[in-house]
Amino acid sequence: MRNVIKLLVVALLLSFVFVNCGGPATPQDVVKDSFEMMANNDKAGVKDLLSSQVKALVDDKKLDEGINNKYEEIKAKGGITNIEFLSEDIEENEANFKVRLTYGDGSTDDEKAKVVKEDGEWKLGISK
């Protein structure tokens, strides 16, 4: 009986680790995580969320510059205090969002975000 309980506890812990260590689970998670990573100037984290299409179009230097510029913009406005999804259109392999960012200084920006499913994972795409 003790071995069965130990086995169940180990299985439960492993499932928790695998669920929480995989990438973002939903398209909304990808969008939210990307803005939070930009607010922390986490270039590597943002790049991990990018689709292969984005990576093919923009070289590393330009990506670093873009993330740094967004970081500076967010920092100047007092950081992000809220991320609100205004609209979402989620299909099987693509999701489009309109997101409102609220900053520490009280200002807001509306952003568009596109997320695509690539090899079973949601990644940031190119929004129009």
PDB file of C-alpha atoms in Angstrom:
ATOM      1  CA  MET A   1       0.000   0.000   0.000  1.00  0.00           C
ATOM      2  CA  ARG A   2       2.833   2.431   0.837  1.00  0.00           C
ATOM      3  CA  ASN A   3       4.462   1.743  -2.521  1.00  0.00           C
ATOM      4  CA  VAL A   4       1.212   2.488  -4.324  1.00  0.00           C
ATOM      5  CA  ILE A   5       0.882   5.809  -2.478  1.00  0.00           C
ATOM      6  CA  LYS A   6       4.528   6.694  -3.242  1.00  0.00           C
ATOM      7  CA  LEU A   7       3.976   5.832  -6.892  1.00  0.00           C
ATOM      8  CA  LEU A   8       0.851   8.015  -7.060  1.00  0.00           C
ATOM      9  CA  VAL A   9       2.684  10.951  -5.428  1.00  0.00           C
ATOM     10  CA  VAL A  10       5.601  10.618  -7.866  1.00  0.00           C
ATOM     11  CA  ALA A  11       3.207  10.420 -10.835  1.00  0.00           C
ATOM     12  CA  LEU A  12       1.344  13.498  -9.615  1.00  0.00           C
ATOM     13  CA  LEU A  13       4.572  15.472  -9.154  1.00  0.00           C
ATOM     14  CA  LEU A  14       5.864  14.457 -12.587  1.00  0.00           C
ATOM     15  CA  SER A  15       2.620  15.492 -14.263  1.00  0.00           C
ATOM     16  CA  PHE A  16       2.834  18.852 -12.491  1.00  0.00           C
ATOM     17  CA  VAL A  17       6.432  19.341 -13.683  1.00  0.00           C
ATOM     18  CA  PHE A  18       5.644  18.409 -17.279  1.00  0.00           C
ATOM     19  CA  VAL A  19       2.570  20.628 -17.434  1.00  0.00           C
ATOM     20  CA  ASN A  20       4.362  23.629 -15.929  1.00  0.00           C
ATOM     21  CA  CYS A  21       7.704  23.253 -17.700  1.00  0.00           C
ATOM     22  CA  GLY A  22       6.338  22.956 -21.216  1.00  0.00           C
ATOM     23  CA  GLY A  23       5.881  26.217 -23.068  1.00  0.00           C
ATOM     24  CA  PRO A  24       2.885  28.447 -22.710  1.00  0.00           C
ATOM     25  CA  ALA A  25      -0.226  26.302 -22.896  1.00  0.00           C
ATOM     26  CA  THR A  26      -2.636  28.687 -24.597  1.00  0.00           C
ATOM     27  CA  PRO A  27      -2.363  31.407 -27.223  1.00  0.00           C
ATOM     28  CA  GLN A  28      -3.284  33.952 -24.541  1.00  0.00           C
ATOM     29  CA  ASP A  29      -0.364  32.718 -22.403  1.00  0.00           C
ATOM     30  CA  VAL A  30       2.046  33.329 -25.288  1.00  0.00           C
ATOM     31  CA  VAL A  31       0.825  36.897 -25.747  1.00  0.00           C
ATOM     32  CA  LYS A  32       0.855  37.668 -22.024  1.00  0.00           C
ATOM     33  CA  ASP A  33       4.258  36.040 -21.508  1.00  0.00           C
ATOM     34  CA  SER A  34       5.748  37.939 -24.448  1.00  0.00           C
ATOM     35  CA  PHE A  35       4.724  41.334 -23.049  1.00  0.00           C
ATOM     36  CA  GLU A  36       5.936  40.395 -19.574  1.00  0.00           C
ATOM     37  CA  MET A  37       9.268  39.239 -21.019  1.00  0.00           C
ATOM     38  CA  MET A  38       9.622  42.479 -22.993  1.00  0.00           C
ATOM     39  CA  ALA A  39       8.902  44.419 -19.796  1.00  0.00           C
ATOM     40  CA  ASN A  40      11.836  42.557 -18.213  1.00  0.00           C
ATOM     41  CA  ASN A  41      14.087  42.895 -21.294  1.00  0.00           C
ATOM     42  CA  ASP A  42      14.230  39.083 -21.517  1.00  0.00           C
ATOM     43  CA  LYS A  43      15.442  38.829 -25.098  1.00  0.00           C
ATOM     44  CA  ALA A  44      16.087  35.078 -24.973  1.00  0.00           C
ATOM     45  CA  GLY A  45      12.616  34.422 -23.561  1.00  0.00           C
ATOM     46  CA  VAL A  46      10.908  36.490 -26.245  1.00  0.00           C
ATOM     47  CA  LYS A  47      12.937  34.816 -28.986  1.00  0.00           C
ATOM     48  CA  ASP A  48      11.863  31.397 -27.700  1.00  0.00           C
ATOM     49  CA  LEU A  49       8.248  32.440 -28.244  1.00  0.00           C
ATOM     50  CA  LEU A  50       8.770  33.507 -31.871  1.00  0.00           C
ATOM     51  CA  SER A  51       7.572  31.419 -34.790  1.00  0.00           C
ATOM     52  CA  SER A  52      10.048  30.235 -37.403  1.00  0.00           C
ATOM     53  CA  GLN A  53       8.426  32.681 -39.862  1.00  0.00           C
ATOM     54  CA  VAL A  54       9.299  35.658 -37.656  1.00  0.00           C
ATOM     55  CA  LYS A  55      12.830  34.371 -37.050  1.00  0.00           C
ATOM     56  CA  ALA A  56      13.327  33.959 -40.806  1.00  0.00           C
ATOM     57  CA  LEU A  57      12.254  37.539 -41.526  1.00  0.00           C
ATOM     58  CA  VAL A  58      14.124  39.393 -38.781  1.00  0.00           C
ATOM     59  CA  ASP A  59      17.765  38.879 -37.841  1.00  0.00           C
ATOM     60  CA  ASP A  60      18.965  38.636 -34.228  1.00  0.00           C
ATOM     61  CA  LYS A  61      20.358  42.180 -34.132  1.00  0.00           C
ATOM     62  CA  LYS A  62      17.033  43.702 -35.210  1.00  0.00           C
ATOM     63  CA  LEU A  63      15.135  41.459 -32.775  1.00  0.00           C
ATOM     64  CA  ASP A  64      17.391  42.601 -29.931  1.00  0.00           C
ATOM     65  CA  GLU A  65      16.890  46.244 -30.924  1.00  0.00           C
ATOM     66  CA  GLY A  66      13.116  45.837 -31.144  1.00  0.00           C
ATOM     67  CA  ILE A  67      12.866  44.108 -27.766  1.00  0.00           C
ATOM     68  CA  ASN A  68      15.147  46.691 -26.182  1.00  0.00           C
ATOM     69  CA  ASN A  69      13.083  49.550 -27.644  1.00  0.00           C
ATOM     70  CA  LYS A  70       9.865  48.016 -26.300  1.00  0.00           C
ATOM     71  CA  TYR A  71      11.547  47.488 -22.907  1.00  0.00           C
ATOM     72  CA  GLU A  72      12.603  51.152 -22.770  1.00  0.00           C
ATOM     73  CA  GLU A  73       9.083  52.276 -23.767  1.00  0.00           C
ATOM     74  CA  ILE A  74       7.476  50.098 -21.086  1.00  0.00           C
ATOM     75  CA  LYS A  75      10.018  51.188 -18.468  1.00  0.00           C
ATOM     76  CA  ALA A  76       9.428  54.890 -19.257  1.00  0.00           C
ATOM     77  CA  LYS A  77       5.704  54.372 -18.656  1.00  0.00           C
ATOM     78  CA  GLY A  78       6.209  52.743 -15.262  1.00  0.00           C
ATOM     79  CA  GLY A  79       6.018  49.095 -16.312  1.00  0.00           C
ATOM     80  CA  ILE A  80       2.972  47.056 -17.279  1.00  0.00           C
ATOM     81  CA  THR A  81       0.321  46.854 -14.576  1.00  0.00           C
ATOM     82  CA  ASN A  82      -2.365  45.041 -16.581  1.00  0.00           C
ATOM     83  CA  ILE A  83      -2.789  43.081 -19.801  1.00  0.00           C
ATOM     84  CA  GLU A  84      -6.409  42.944 -20.984  1.00  0.00           C
ATOM     85  CA  PHE A  85      -7.647  40.946 -23.968  1.00  0.00           C
ATOM     86  CA  LEU A  86     -10.144  43.144 -25.826  1.00  0.00           C
ATOM     87  CA  SER A  87     -10.882  40.675 -28.608  1.00  0.00           C
ATOM     88  CA  GLU A  88      -9.761  37.274 -29.705  1.00  0.00           C
ATOM     89  CA  ASP A  89     -10.272  35.112 -32.757  1.00  0.00           C
ATOM     90  CA  ILE A  90      -8.910  31.632 -32.085  1.00  0.00           C
ATOM     91  CA  GLU A  91      -8.946  28.945 -34.734  1.00  0.00           C
ATOM     92  CA  GLU A  92      -7.266  25.553 -34.818  1.00  0.00           C
ATOM     93  CA  ASN A  93      -3.754  26.746 -35.748  1.00  0.00           C
ATOM     94  CA  GLU A  94      -3.959  30.542 -35.524  1.00  0.00           C
ATOM     95  CA  ALA A  95      -5.155  33.137 -33.049  1.00  0.00           C
ATOM     96  CA  ASN A  96      -5.484  36.906 -33.398  1.00  0.00           C
ATOM     97  CA  PHE A  97      -5.861  39.247 -30.470  1.00  0.00           C
ATOM     98  CA  LYS A  98      -6.367  42.878 -29.648  1.00  0.00           C
ATOM     99  CA  VAL A  99      -4.740  43.585 -26.296  1.00  0.00           C
ATOM    100  CA  ARG A 100      -4.793  46.657 -24.062  1.00  0.00           C
ATOM    101  CA  LEU A 101      -1.663  47.272 -22.019  1.00  0.00           C
ATOM    102  CA  THR A 102      -2.048  49.467 -18.945  1.00  0.00           C
ATOM    103  CA  TYR A 103       1.110  51.064 -17.600  1.00  0.00           C
ATOM    104  CA  GLY A 104       2.202  52.284 -14.183  1.00  0.00           C
ATOM    105  CA  ASP A 105       1.704  55.897 -15.237  1.00  0.00           C
ATOM    106  CA  GLY A 106      -1.959  55.200 -16.052  1.00  0.00           C
ATOM    107  CA  SER A 107      -1.562  55.353 -19.829  1.00  0.00           C
ATOM    108  CA  THR A 108      -2.727  52.563 -22.127  1.00  0.00           C
ATOM    109  CA  ASP A 109      -1.786  51.171 -25.534  1.00  0.00           C
ATOM    110  CA  ASP A 110      -3.794  48.842 -27.723  1.00  0.00           C
ATOM    111  CA  GLU A 111      -1.696  46.225 -29.500  1.00  0.00           C
ATOM    112  CA  LYS A 112      -2.434  43.506 -32.033  1.00  0.00           C
ATOM    113  CA  ALA A 113      -0.933  40.061 -31.606  1.00  0.00           C
ATOM    114  CA  LYS A 114      -0.978  36.949 -33.752  1.00  0.00           C
ATOM    115  CA  VAL A 115      -0.109  33.495 -32.480  1.00  0.00           C
ATOM    116  CA  VAL A 116       0.355  30.418 -34.666  1.00  0.00           C
ATOM    117  CA  LYS A 117       0.615  26.746 -33.807  1.00  0.00           C
ATOM    118  CA  GLU A 118       3.962  25.326 -34.851  1.00  0.00           C
ATOM    119  CA  ASP A 119       4.934  21.728 -34.092  1.00  0.00           C
ATOM    120  CA  GLY A 120       2.149  21.557 -31.525  1.00  0.00           C
ATOM    121  CA  GLU A 121       3.221  24.732 -29.667  1.00  0.00           C
ATOM    122  CA  TRP A 122       1.818  28.251 -29.829  1.00  0.00           C
ATOM    123  CA  LYS A 123       4.327  30.831 -31.113  1.00  0.00           C
ATOM    124  CA  LEU A 124       4.186  34.542 -31.901  1.00  0.00           C
ATOM    125  CA  GLY A 125       3.459  35.234 -35.529  1.00  0.00           C
ATOM    126  CA  ILE A 126       3.335  38.358 -37.631  1.00  0.00           C
ATOM    127  CA  SER A 127       0.249  40.475 -36.985  1.00  0.00           C
ATOM    128  CA  LYS A 128      -1.152  42.810 -39.608  1.00  0.00           C
TER     129      LYS A 128
END
